mmCIF file of C-alpha atoms and ligand atoms in Angstrom:
data_model
loop_
_atom_site.group_PDB
_atom_site.id
_atom_site.type_symbol
_atom_site.label_atom_id
_atom_site.label_comp_id
_atom_site.label_asym_id
_atom_site.label_seq_id
_atom_site.Cartn_x
_atom_site.Cartn_y
_atom_site.Cartn_z
ATOM 1 C CA MET A 1 -46.937 95.844 204.462
ATOM 2 C CA LYS A 2 -42.963 95.572 204.636
ATOM 3 C CA ASP A 3 -42.194 93.828 201.282
ATOM 4 C CA GLU A 4 -44.214 94.985 198.415
ATOM 5 C CA ASN A 5 -43.642 91.327 196.674
ATOM 6 C CA VAL A 6 -45.781 89.516 198.935
ATOM 7 C CA ILE A 7 -49.099 89.080 196.721
ATOM 8 C CA TRP A 8 -52.604 88.348 198.221
ATOM 9 C CA HIS A 9 -53.641 84.793 196.924
ATOM 10 C CA GLN A 10 -57.126 84.177 196.367
ATOM 11 C CA HIS A 11 -58.270 80.685 197.279
ATOM 12 C CA ALA A 12 -61.267 78.666 196.087
ATOM 13 C CA ILE A 13 -63.084 78.529 199.208
ATOM 14 C CA SER A 14 -64.313 81.834 200.550
ATOM 15 C CA LYS A 15 -65.944 83.389 203.542
ATOM 16 C CA GLN A 16 -69.076 82.783 202.453
ATOM 17 C CA ASP A 17 -68.556 79.424 201.660
ATOM 18 C CA ARG A 18 -67.271 78.470 205.031
ATOM 19 C CA ALA A 19 -70.221 80.708 206.358
ATOM 20 C CA GLN A 20 -73.144 78.921 204.906
ATOM 21 C CA GLN A 21 -71.656 75.685 206.631
ATOM 22 C CA LYS A 22 -72.404 77.238 209.925
ATOM 23 C CA LYS A 23 -75.633 77.318 212.083
ATOM 24 C CA HIS A 24 -75.059 81.120 212.697
ATOM 25 C CA LYS A 25 -73.496 84.098 211.075
ATOM 26 C CA PRO A 26 -69.808 84.605 212.011
ATOM 27 C CA CYS A 27 -69.037 87.934 214.172
ATOM 28 C CA ILE A 28 -66.817 89.073 216.833
ATOM 29 C CA LEU A 29 -68.414 90.009 220.243
ATOM 30 C CA TRP A 30 -65.837 92.276 221.647
ATOM 31 C CA PHE A 31 -66.120 92.774 225.380
ATOM 32 C CA THR A 32 -64.201 95.699 226.625
ATOM 33 C CA GLY A 33 -64.196 96.920 230.344
ATOM 34 C CA LEU A 34 -62.088 97.367 233.569
ATOM 35 C CA SER A 35 -60.038 94.345 235.055
ATOM 36 C CA GLY A 36 -62.739 92.702 237.184
ATOM 37 C CA SER A 37 -65.750 94.482 235.386
ATOM 38 C CA GLY A 38 -66.548 90.727 234.504
ATOM 39 C CA LYS A 39 -65.685 90.383 230.711
ATOM 40 C CA SER A 40 -64.180 86.730 231.355
ATOM 41 C CA THR A 41 -67.006 85.779 233.568
ATOM 42 C CA VAL A 42 -70.024 86.936 231.040
ATOM 43 C CA ALA A 43 -68.168 86.063 227.753
ATOM 44 C CA GLY A 44 -67.493 82.034 229.564
ATOM 45 C CA ALA A 45 -71.238 81.930 230.501
ATOM 46 C CA LEU A 46 -72.292 82.991 226.915
ATOM 47 C CA GLU A 47 -69.897 80.781 225.253
ATOM 48 C CA TYR A 48 -71.376 77.826 227.317
ATOM 49 C CA VAL A 49 -74.691 78.621 226.423
ATOM 50 C CA LEU A 50 -74.052 79.056 222.540
ATOM 51 C CA ASN A 51 -72.002 75.569 222.507
ATOM 52 C CA GLU A 52 -74.762 74.252 223.884
ATOM 53 C CA GLN A 53 -76.960 75.460 221.011
ATOM 54 C CA GLY A 54 -74.432 73.783 218.416
ATOM 55 C CA VAL A 55 -72.770 77.526 217.655
ATOM 56 C CA HIS A 56 -69.252 76.951 216.957
ATOM 57 C CA THR A 57 -67.540 79.680 219.376
ATOM 58 C CA TYR A 58 -64.031 80.766 220.279
ATOM 59 C CA LEU A 59 -63.199 82.966 223.138
ATOM 60 C CA LEU A 60 -60.240 84.868 222.940
ATOM 61 C CA ASP A 61 -59.136 85.985 226.926
ATOM 62 C CA GLY A 62 -56.488 88.933 227.654
ATOM 63 C CA ASP A 63 -54.803 86.777 230.319
ATOM 64 C CA ASN A 64 -54.594 83.618 228.031
ATOM 65 C CA VAL A 65 -53.379 85.289 225.018
ATOM 66 C CA ARG A 66 -50.810 87.117 226.659
ATOM 67 C CA HIS A 67 -49.141 83.747 227.938
ATOM 68 C CA GLY A 68 -48.596 82.967 224.340
ATOM 69 C CA LEU A 69 -49.206 85.211 220.917
ATOM 70 C CA CYS A 70 -48.818 88.405 223.130
ATOM 71 C CA LYS A 71 -46.020 87.063 225.754
ATOM 72 C CA ASP A 72 -43.771 90.089 224.660
ATOM 73 C CA LEU A 73 -45.663 92.621 225.585
ATOM 74 C CA SER A 74 -46.598 94.876 228.820
ATOM 75 C CA PHE A 75 -48.857 97.185 229.792
ATOM 76 C CA THR A 76 -47.478 100.704 228.372
ATOM 77 C CA ASP A 77 -49.954 102.420 225.940
ATOM 78 C CA GLU A 78 -48.144 101.105 223.246
ATOM 79 C CA ASP A 79 -47.897 97.379 223.974
ATOM 80 C CA ARG A 80 -51.677 97.562 224.896
ATOM 81 C CA GLN A 81 -52.419 99.012 221.334
ATOM 82 C CA GLU A 82 -50.018 96.282 219.723
ATOM 83 C CA ASN A 83 -51.790 93.753 222.045
ATOM 84 C CA ILE A 84 -55.386 94.840 220.686
ATOM 85 C CA ARG A 85 -54.064 95.233 217.051
ATOM 86 C CA ARG A 86 -52.930 91.408 217.291
ATOM 87 C CA VAL A 87 -55.720 90.089 218.940
ATOM 88 C CA GLY A 88 -57.784 91.959 215.875
ATOM 89 C CA GLU A 89 -56.161 90.256 213.314
ATOM 90 C CA VAL A 90 -56.551 87.039 214.649
ATOM 91 C CA ALA A 91 -60.291 87.323 215.612
ATOM 92 C CA LYS A 92 -60.583 88.674 211.836
ATOM 93 C CA LEU A 93 -59.236 85.080 210.819
ATOM 94 C CA MET A 94 -61.617 83.139 212.941
ATOM 95 C CA VAL A 95 -64.465 85.396 211.594
ATOM 96 C CA ASP A 96 -63.490 84.579 208.289
ATOM 97 C CA ALA A 97 -63.373 80.908 209.031
ATOM 98 C CA GLY A 98 -67.294 81.063 210.452
ATOM 99 C CA LEU A 99 -66.828 81.056 213.974
ATOM 100 C CA VAL A 100 -68.731 83.584 216.413
ATOM 101 C CA VAL A 101 -65.233 84.897 218.563
ATOM 102 C CA LEU A 102 -66.074 86.503 221.910
ATOM 103 C CA SER A 103 -63.082 88.299 223.077
ATOM 104 C CA ALA A 104 -62.236 89.542 226.655
ATOM 105 C CA PHE A 105 -59.837 92.506 226.626
ATOM 106 C CA ILE A 106 -59.586 95.641 228.765
ATOM 107 C CA SER A 107 -58.975 97.584 225.003
ATOM 108 C CA PRO A 108 -59.036 100.539 227.105
ATOM 109 C CA PHE A 109 -58.610 102.843 223.946
ATOM 110 C CA SER A 110 -61.349 103.926 221.610
ATOM 111 C CA ALA A 111 -58.983 104.054 218.497
ATOM 112 C CA GLU A 112 -57.644 100.551 218.529
ATOM 113 C CA ARG A 113 -61.413 99.345 219.429
ATOM 114 C CA GLN A 114 -62.414 101.435 216.141
ATOM 115 C CA LEU A 115 -59.437 99.729 214.106
ATOM 116 C CA VAL A 116 -60.744 96.105 214.909
ATOM 117 C CA ARG A 117 -64.419 97.245 214.025
ATOM 118 C CA GLU A 118 -62.807 98.213 210.579
ATOM 119 C CA LEU A 119 -61.130 94.915 210.523
ATOM 120 C CA VAL A 120 -64.558 93.211 209.717
ATOM 121 C CA GLY A 121 -66.934 95.945 209.360
ATOM 122 C CA ASP A 122 -70.010 97.231 211.541
ATOM 123 C CA SER A 123 -72.300 94.230 210.835
ATOM 124 C CA GLU A 124 -69.852 91.713 212.075
ATOM 125 C CA PHE A 125 -68.654 93.730 214.968
ATOM 126 C CA ILE A 126 -70.655 93.585 218.477
ATOM 127 C CA GLU A 127 -69.205 95.903 221.112
ATOM 128 C CA VAL A 128 -70.093 94.673 224.556
ATOM 129 C CA PHE A 129 -69.334 97.124 227.229
ATOM 130 C CA LEU A 130 -68.879 95.988 230.736
ATOM 131 C CA ASP A 131 -70.045 99.447 232.416
ATOM 132 C CA THR A 132 -68.876 98.500 236.161
ATOM 133 C CA PRO A 133 -67.711 101.660 238.186
ATOM 134 C CA ILE A 134 -63.878 100.932 239.471
ATOM 135 C CA ASP A 135 -65.163 100.647 243.020
ATOM 136 C CA VAL A 136 -67.348 97.601 241.890
ATOM 137 C CA CYS A 137 -64.069 95.951 240.070
ATOM 138 C CA GLU A 138 -61.952 97.110 243.282
ATOM 139 C CA THR A 139 -64.243 95.361 245.840
ATOM 140 C CA ARG A 140 -64.334 92.189 243.777
ATOM 141 C CA ASP A 141 -60.809 92.008 243.130
ATOM 142 C CA PRO A 142 -60.653 88.638 241.882
ATOM 143 C CA LYS A 143 -57.369 88.060 241.650
ATOM 144 C CA GLY A 144 -55.517 90.947 244.097
ATOM 145 C CA LEU A 145 -54.661 92.841 241.359
ATOM 146 C CA TYR A 146 -56.169 96.206 242.774
ATOM 147 C CA GLN A 147 -54.860 95.965 246.120
ATOM 148 C CA LYS A 148 -51.256 95.259 244.687
ATOM 149 C CA ALA A 149 -52.023 98.301 242.362
ATOM 150 C CA ARG A 150 -52.764 100.555 245.150
ATOM 151 C CA ALA A 151 -49.905 99.303 246.963
ATOM 152 C CA GLY A 152 -47.611 100.614 243.986
ATOM 153 C CA GLU A 153 -46.647 96.856 243.256
ATOM 154 C CA ILE A 154 -48.087 97.202 239.874
ATOM 155 C CA LYS A 155 -47.496 100.025 237.321
ATOM 156 C CA ASN A 156 -49.614 101.140 234.404
ATOM 157 C CA PHE A 157 -52.994 99.619 236.343
ATOM 158 C CA THR A 158 -55.978 100.481 234.261
ATOM 159 C CA GLY A 159 -58.084 102.880 236.014
ATOM 160 C CA ILE A 160 -55.458 103.785 238.709
ATOM 161 C CA ASP A 161 -52.423 104.926 236.782
ATOM 162 C CA SER A 162 -53.686 103.967 232.919
ATOM 163 C CA ASP A 163 -56.676 105.468 231.072
ATOM 164 C CA TYR A 164 -59.745 103.608 229.990
ATOM 165 C CA GLU A 165 -61.607 105.461 227.190
ATOM 166 C CA LYS A 166 -64.907 104.292 227.931
ATOM 167 C CA PRO A 167 -67.379 103.393 224.814
ATOM 168 C CA THR A 168 -69.708 105.912 223.765
ATOM 169 C CA SER A 169 -71.742 103.775 221.188
ATOM 170 C CA ALA A 170 -71.258 100.149 221.739
ATOM 171 C CA GLU A 171 -74.105 97.971 220.665
ATOM 172 C CA ILE A 172 -74.497 96.335 224.141
ATOM 173 C CA THR A 173 -73.904 98.168 227.554
ATOM 174 C CA LEU A 174 -74.081 95.606 230.535
ATOM 175 C CA ASN A 175 -75.013 96.563 234.384
ATOM 176 C CA THR A 176 -72.924 93.841 235.981
ATOM 177 C CA SER A 177 -73.638 95.659 239.213
ATOM 178 C CA GLU A 178 -77.158 95.406 239.176
ATOM 179 C CA ASN A 179 -78.001 92.518 236.817
ATOM 180 C CA SER A 180 -76.703 88.968 237.562
ATOM 181 C CA ILE A 181 -74.430 87.008 235.101
ATOM 182 C CA GLN A 182 -77.488 84.926 233.653
ATOM 183 C CA GLN A 183 -79.238 88.294 233.108
ATOM 184 C CA SER A 184 -76.249 89.567 231.018
ATOM 185 C CA VAL A 185 -75.970 86.215 229.273
ATOM 186 C CA GLU A 186 -80.022 86.483 228.412
ATOM 187 C CA GLN A 187 -79.219 90.069 227.281
ATOM 188 C CA LEU A 188 -76.917 89.134 224.749
ATOM 189 C CA ILE A 189 -78.900 86.361 223.655
ATOM 190 C CA THR A 190 -81.411 88.382 222.740
ATOM 191 C CA HIS A 191 -79.460 90.778 220.629
ATOM 192 C CA LEU A 192 -77.891 87.708 219.055
ATOM 193 C CA LYS A 193 -81.436 86.733 217.854
ATOM 194 C CA ALA A 194 -82.584 89.939 216.948
ATOM 195 C CA ASN A 195 -79.623 90.525 214.580
ATOM 196 C CA GLY A 196 -79.921 87.230 213.183
ATOM 197 C CA VAL A 197 -76.428 85.866 214.491
ATOM 198 C CA ILE A 198 -78.160 83.206 215.924
ATOM 199 C CA SER A 199 -81.971 81.653 215.246
HETATM 200 N N1 LIG B 1 -51.442 97.133 234.811
HETATM 201 C C1 LIG B 1 -52.450 96.132 234.374
HETATM 202 N N2 LIG B 1 -53.296 96.608 233.751
HETATM 203 C C2 LIG B 1 -54.645 95.909 233.392
HETATM 204 N N3 LIG B 1 -54.283 94.819 233.441
HETATM 205 C C3 LIG B 1 -52.911 93.906 234.127
HETATM 206 C C4 LIG B 1 -52.126 94.792 234.703
HETATM 207 N N4 LIG B 1 -51.386 93.989 234.744
HETATM 208 C C5 LIG B 1 -51.594 92.547 235.032
HETATM 209 N N5 LIG B 1 -53.224 92.871 234.391
HETATM 210 C C6 LIG B 1 -53.696 91.403 233.500
HETATM 211 O O1 LIG B 1 -53.855 91.486 232.621
HETATM 212 C C7 LIG B 1 -54.720 91.568 232.219
HETATM 213 C C8 LIG B 1 -55.696 92.557 230.990
HETATM 214 O O2 LIG B 1 -55.068 92.174 229.736
HETATM 215 P P1 LIG B 1 -55.026 92.604 228.063
HETATM 216 O O3 LIG B 1 -54.913 92.467 227.225
HETATM 217 O O4 LIG B 1 -57.099 92.577 228.834
HETATM 218 O O5 LIG B 1 -55.000 94.160 228.211
HETATM 219 S S1 LIG B 1 -55.201 95.418 227.434
HETATM 220 O O6 LIG B 1 -56.640 95.248 226.596
HETATM 221 O O7 LIG B 1 -54.222 94.975 226.467
HETATM 222 O O8 LIG B 1 -55.298 96.218 227.883
HETATM 223 C C9 LIG B 1 -56.357 91.755 233.303
HETATM 224 O O9 LIG B 1 -56.972 90.891 233.158
HETATM 225 P P2 LIG B 1 -58.649 90.965 233.405
HETATM 226 O O10 LIG B 1 -58.601 91.426 234.883
HETATM 227 O O11 LIG B 1 -59.533 89.979 232.833
HETATM 228 O O12 LIG B 1 -59.062 92.180 232.449
HETATM 229 C C10 LIG B 1 -55.145 91.700 234.470
HETATM 230 O O13 LIG B 1 -55.514 90.236 234.939
HETATM 231 N N1 LIG B 2 -72.892 90.047 237.840
HETATM 232 C C1 LIG B 2 -71.920 89.708 237.470
HETATM 233 N N2 LIG B 2 -71.216 89.887 236.283
HETATM 234 C C2 LIG B 2 -70.129 89.469 236.219
HETATM 235 N N3 LIG B 2 -69.268 89.030 237.128
HETATM 236 C C3 LIG B 2 -69.919 89.178 238.447
HETATM 237 C C4 LIG B 2 -71.220 89.546 238.734
HETATM 238 N N4 LIG B 2 -71.017 89.507 239.635
HETATM 239 C C5 LIG B 2 -69.682 89.134 240.733
HETATM 240 N N5 LIG B 2 -69.034 88.956 239.077
HETATM 241 C C6 LIG B 2 -67.680 88.237 239.948
HETATM 242 O O1 LIG B 2 -66.922 89.751 239.203
HETATM 243 C C7 LIG B 2 -65.571 88.793 239.038
HETATM 244 C C8 LIG B 2 -65.105 89.484 237.389
HETATM 245 O O2 LIG B 2 -64.014 88.824 237.095
HETATM 246 P P1 LIG B 2 -63.563 88.585 235.338
HETATM 247 O O3 LIG B 2 -64.824 88.005 234.911
HETATM 248 O O4 LIG B 2 -62.355 88.049 235.611
HETATM 249 O O5 LIG B 2 -63.368 90.078 234.941
HETATM 250 P P2 LIG B 2 -62.350 90.325 234.188
HETATM 251 O O6 LIG B 2 -62.597 89.455 232.641
HETATM 252 O O7 LIG B 2 -63.217 91.988 233.242
HETATM 253 O O8 LIG B 2 -61.485 90.931 234.571
HETATM 254 C C9 LIG B 2 -65.981 87.431 239.026
HETATM 255 O O9 LIG B 2 -64.949 87.190 240.145
HETATM 256 C C10 LIG B 2 -67.097 87.264 239.048
HETATM 257 O O10 LIG B 2 -67.473 85.799 239.667
#
């Protein structure tokens, strides 16, 4: 906080009031994994199913957010940290509005993922680790970025010359090398039902 004269305003309608109008519990499904691990694909497929069930969702996607809110940020460690800090704050506002938020960012560092977890609390943060080995991601290479990174045309590429810290206690780990997109969606839906997010 830069200015101590900015005071928090308590409004009449609370987070609980907004949540009660929904048919689900608000939360963040935080997808993390290497480029090409399947974050956007699985998050998008899950959002489709949730929407069919009348769940109010929003999918925050790294590629898209970096065209607007975070278009001033690069892929240095510092800018990735700021990227996730901003996205975490946006996701928190969306949870406050009562949504099931799906976020698909590489989010390579444990500290920033933990920071977002602490913004909403354990009960509203579901970390989803796409545990896809880099050789599988590189074979998929849906945007040709690994090829460019190996050719030295992209610097600071995650998994090549920029770190990815694997989650050690994610709520859900998806194996996209062995399981289909549909099986991953079923695994996620089962978790959401078991934890009372959806009925
Ligand atoms: N250097 C480098 N490293 C990794 N990824 C790169 C890079 N340059 C561009 N891209 C593209 O940007 C997408 C990752 O953005 P994120 O905002 O998710 O990254 S981060 O969370 O801040 O690390 C990522 O999207 P996904 O492939 O969907 O993960 C890439 O398409
Ligand atoms: N089982 C699977 N789960 C998710 N994606 C898969 C799977 N098998 C193949 N793919 C493909 O892998 C690519 C993953 O790309 P994407 O979803 O953009 O990953 P990310 O958002 O992590 O960069 C897509 O082209 C997708 O069709």
